[in-house]
Each structure stands twice: as C-alpha cells, then as structure tokens.
Short mmCIF file of C-alpha atoms in Angstrom, two decimals:
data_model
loop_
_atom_site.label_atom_id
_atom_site.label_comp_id
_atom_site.label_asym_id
_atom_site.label_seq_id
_atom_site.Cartn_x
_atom_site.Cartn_y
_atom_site.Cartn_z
CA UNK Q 1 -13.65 8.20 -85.79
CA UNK Q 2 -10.64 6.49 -85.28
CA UNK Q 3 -8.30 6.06 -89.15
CA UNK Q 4 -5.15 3.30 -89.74
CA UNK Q 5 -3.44 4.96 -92.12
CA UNK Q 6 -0.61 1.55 -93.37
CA UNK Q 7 2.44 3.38 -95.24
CA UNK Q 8 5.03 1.34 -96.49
CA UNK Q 9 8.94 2.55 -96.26
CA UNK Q 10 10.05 2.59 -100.11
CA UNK Q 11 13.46 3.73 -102.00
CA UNK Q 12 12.59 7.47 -103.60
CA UNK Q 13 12.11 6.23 -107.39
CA UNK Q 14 15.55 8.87 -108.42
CA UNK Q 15 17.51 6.77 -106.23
CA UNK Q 16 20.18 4.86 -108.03
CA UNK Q 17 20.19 1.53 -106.63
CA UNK Q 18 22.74 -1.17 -106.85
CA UNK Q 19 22.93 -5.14 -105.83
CA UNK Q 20 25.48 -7.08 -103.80
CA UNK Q 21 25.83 -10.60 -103.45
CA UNK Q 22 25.63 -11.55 -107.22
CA UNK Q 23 23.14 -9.22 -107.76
CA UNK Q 24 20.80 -10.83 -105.12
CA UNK Q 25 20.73 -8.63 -102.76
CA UNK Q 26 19.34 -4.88 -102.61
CA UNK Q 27 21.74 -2.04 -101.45
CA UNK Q 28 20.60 0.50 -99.35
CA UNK Q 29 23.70 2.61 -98.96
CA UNK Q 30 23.06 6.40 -100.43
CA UNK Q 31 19.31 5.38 -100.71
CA UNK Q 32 16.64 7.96 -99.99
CA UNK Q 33 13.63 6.35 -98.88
CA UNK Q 34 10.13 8.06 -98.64
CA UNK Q 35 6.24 6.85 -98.10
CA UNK Q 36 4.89 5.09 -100.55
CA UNK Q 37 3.55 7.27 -103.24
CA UNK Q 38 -0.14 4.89 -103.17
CA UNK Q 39 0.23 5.45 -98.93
CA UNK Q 40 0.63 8.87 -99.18
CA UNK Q 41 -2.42 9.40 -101.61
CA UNK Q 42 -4.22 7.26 -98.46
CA UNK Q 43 -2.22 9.31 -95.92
CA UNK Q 44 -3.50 12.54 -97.57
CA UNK Q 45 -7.40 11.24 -97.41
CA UNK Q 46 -6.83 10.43 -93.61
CA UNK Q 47 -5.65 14.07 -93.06
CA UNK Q 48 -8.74 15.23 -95.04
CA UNK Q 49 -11.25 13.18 -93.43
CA UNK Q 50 -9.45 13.89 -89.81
CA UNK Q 51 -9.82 17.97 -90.89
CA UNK Q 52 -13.73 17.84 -91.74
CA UNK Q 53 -14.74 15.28 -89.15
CA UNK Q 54 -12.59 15.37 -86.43
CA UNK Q 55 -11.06 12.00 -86.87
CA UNK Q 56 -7.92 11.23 -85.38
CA UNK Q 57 -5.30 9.31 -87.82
CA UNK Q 58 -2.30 7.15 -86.44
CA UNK Q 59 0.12 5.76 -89.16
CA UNK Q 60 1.23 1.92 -88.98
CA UNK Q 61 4.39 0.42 -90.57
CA UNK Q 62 6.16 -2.73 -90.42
CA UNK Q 63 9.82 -1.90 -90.43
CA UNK Q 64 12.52 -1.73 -88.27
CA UNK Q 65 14.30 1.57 -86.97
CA UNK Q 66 15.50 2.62 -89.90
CA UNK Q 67 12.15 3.54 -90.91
CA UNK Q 68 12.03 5.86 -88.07
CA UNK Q 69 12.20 9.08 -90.77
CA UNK Q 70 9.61 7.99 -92.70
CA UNK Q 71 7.05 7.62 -89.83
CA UNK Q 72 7.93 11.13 -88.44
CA UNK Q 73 7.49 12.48 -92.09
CA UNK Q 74 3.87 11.08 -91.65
CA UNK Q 75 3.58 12.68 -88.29
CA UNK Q 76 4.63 15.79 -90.07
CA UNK Q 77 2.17 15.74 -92.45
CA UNK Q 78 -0.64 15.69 -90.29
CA UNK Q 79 -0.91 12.35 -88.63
CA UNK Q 80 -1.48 12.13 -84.92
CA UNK Q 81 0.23 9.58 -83.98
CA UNK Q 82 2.27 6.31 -84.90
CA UNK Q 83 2.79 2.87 -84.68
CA UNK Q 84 5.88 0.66 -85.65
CA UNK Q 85 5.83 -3.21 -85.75
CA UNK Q 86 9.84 -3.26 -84.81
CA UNK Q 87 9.76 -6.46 -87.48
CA UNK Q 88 11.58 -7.12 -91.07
CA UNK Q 89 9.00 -7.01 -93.25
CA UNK Q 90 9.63 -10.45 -94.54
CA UNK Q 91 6.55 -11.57 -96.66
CA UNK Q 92 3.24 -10.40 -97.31
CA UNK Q 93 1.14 -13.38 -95.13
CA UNK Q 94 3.57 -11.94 -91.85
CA UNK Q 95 2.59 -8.39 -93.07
CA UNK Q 96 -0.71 -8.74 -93.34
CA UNK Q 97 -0.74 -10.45 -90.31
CA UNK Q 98 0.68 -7.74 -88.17
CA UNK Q 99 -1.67 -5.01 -89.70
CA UNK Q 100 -4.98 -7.23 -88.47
CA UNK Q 101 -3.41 -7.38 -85.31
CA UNK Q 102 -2.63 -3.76 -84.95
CA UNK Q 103 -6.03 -2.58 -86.43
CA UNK Q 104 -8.37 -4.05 -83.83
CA UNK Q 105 -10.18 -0.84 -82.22
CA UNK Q 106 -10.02 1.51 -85.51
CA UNK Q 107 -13.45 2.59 -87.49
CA UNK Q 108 -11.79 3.31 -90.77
CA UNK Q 109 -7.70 1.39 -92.07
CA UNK Q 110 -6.56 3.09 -95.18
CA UNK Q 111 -3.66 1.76 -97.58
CA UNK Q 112 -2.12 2.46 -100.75
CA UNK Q 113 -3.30 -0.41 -103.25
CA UNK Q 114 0.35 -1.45 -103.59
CA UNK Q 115 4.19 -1.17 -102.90
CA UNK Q 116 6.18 -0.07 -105.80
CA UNK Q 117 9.08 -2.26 -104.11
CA UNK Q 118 7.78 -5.35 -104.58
#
C-alpha cells in the first residue's frame, strides 16, 4: 500500500511572533517552525500502518525551500520519502489543487483536519 501523508509547515505555538507592514504582514525572523501538530497525529498513523503492513509513506508539502527542515524532520520520523510542491502556498483552492495532482497513484492520503496557521 502506497500512504500520502500532507503536513503543513507551521510556526512552533512558543514562538513569539511579530507583524510588519502595519501589522499586515507575518514575521518569520527567530521563528521555529515544526509539522503541524493535526499532520503529525496523521504522520504518526502512516508510520503505524507502514510498520504492521508494510506500506510505504512519502510526505507532501506545499512550500518553498524554507520548508526543507520540516520535510526531513518527517523523513526522520519514519517516512520514506518526500515530495515538495516548490510553490507559496497562496490559498486553499491552489493547495488543494496541487495535493490532487500529486496524489494520483497512492491507495491511502492522510492529513491533519486543519492548519493552526490559518
């Protein structure tokens, strides 16, 4: 069986954040950012369902290179391997959109049920 595992690239939730541009825009500098807390729960079934079945788990994230640590943290974990839409995650339609797209040929895609940064 072949498991999508979508994880999301979100600010830690003890990061202090701060805005620029009138308070309109998010800044990332000194920001720790992790998996999604919801992915990870999905991230952690993968593994489980990869260890009793023999399923092989590849991660998928829409982000640019900066997400780069997050996606090896995955690998890390226990995922086999990775895929990153080298996109800004701009809205959820283009999102979405991208995750059909990269999901053809999988038995099983996992997600969190949300994004705590949105």
């Amino acid at each position: 069986m072949k498991i999508l595992v979508c994880i999301t690239n979100v600010p830690d939730t003890t990061s202090k954040i701060h805005f620029t541009d009138n308070n309109t825009k998010f800044d990332t500098t000194g920001v720790q950012f992790i998996i999604g807390p919801y992915d990870d729960y999905a991230l952690a079934r993968a593994i489980e369902l990869k260890e009793t079945s023999g399923a092989t788990v590849t991660v998928l994230n829409v982000g640019l290179a900066d997400t780069e640590p997050t996606i090896r943290k995955a690998l890390a974990i226990g995922a086999d391997d990775a895929i990153r839409v080298n996109a800004e995650p701009t809205d959820s339609f283009y999102v979405a959109s991208q995750i059909a797209e990269q999901a053809k040929g999988f038995d099983l895609v996992l997600m969190g049920r949300e994004s705590i940064d949105f």
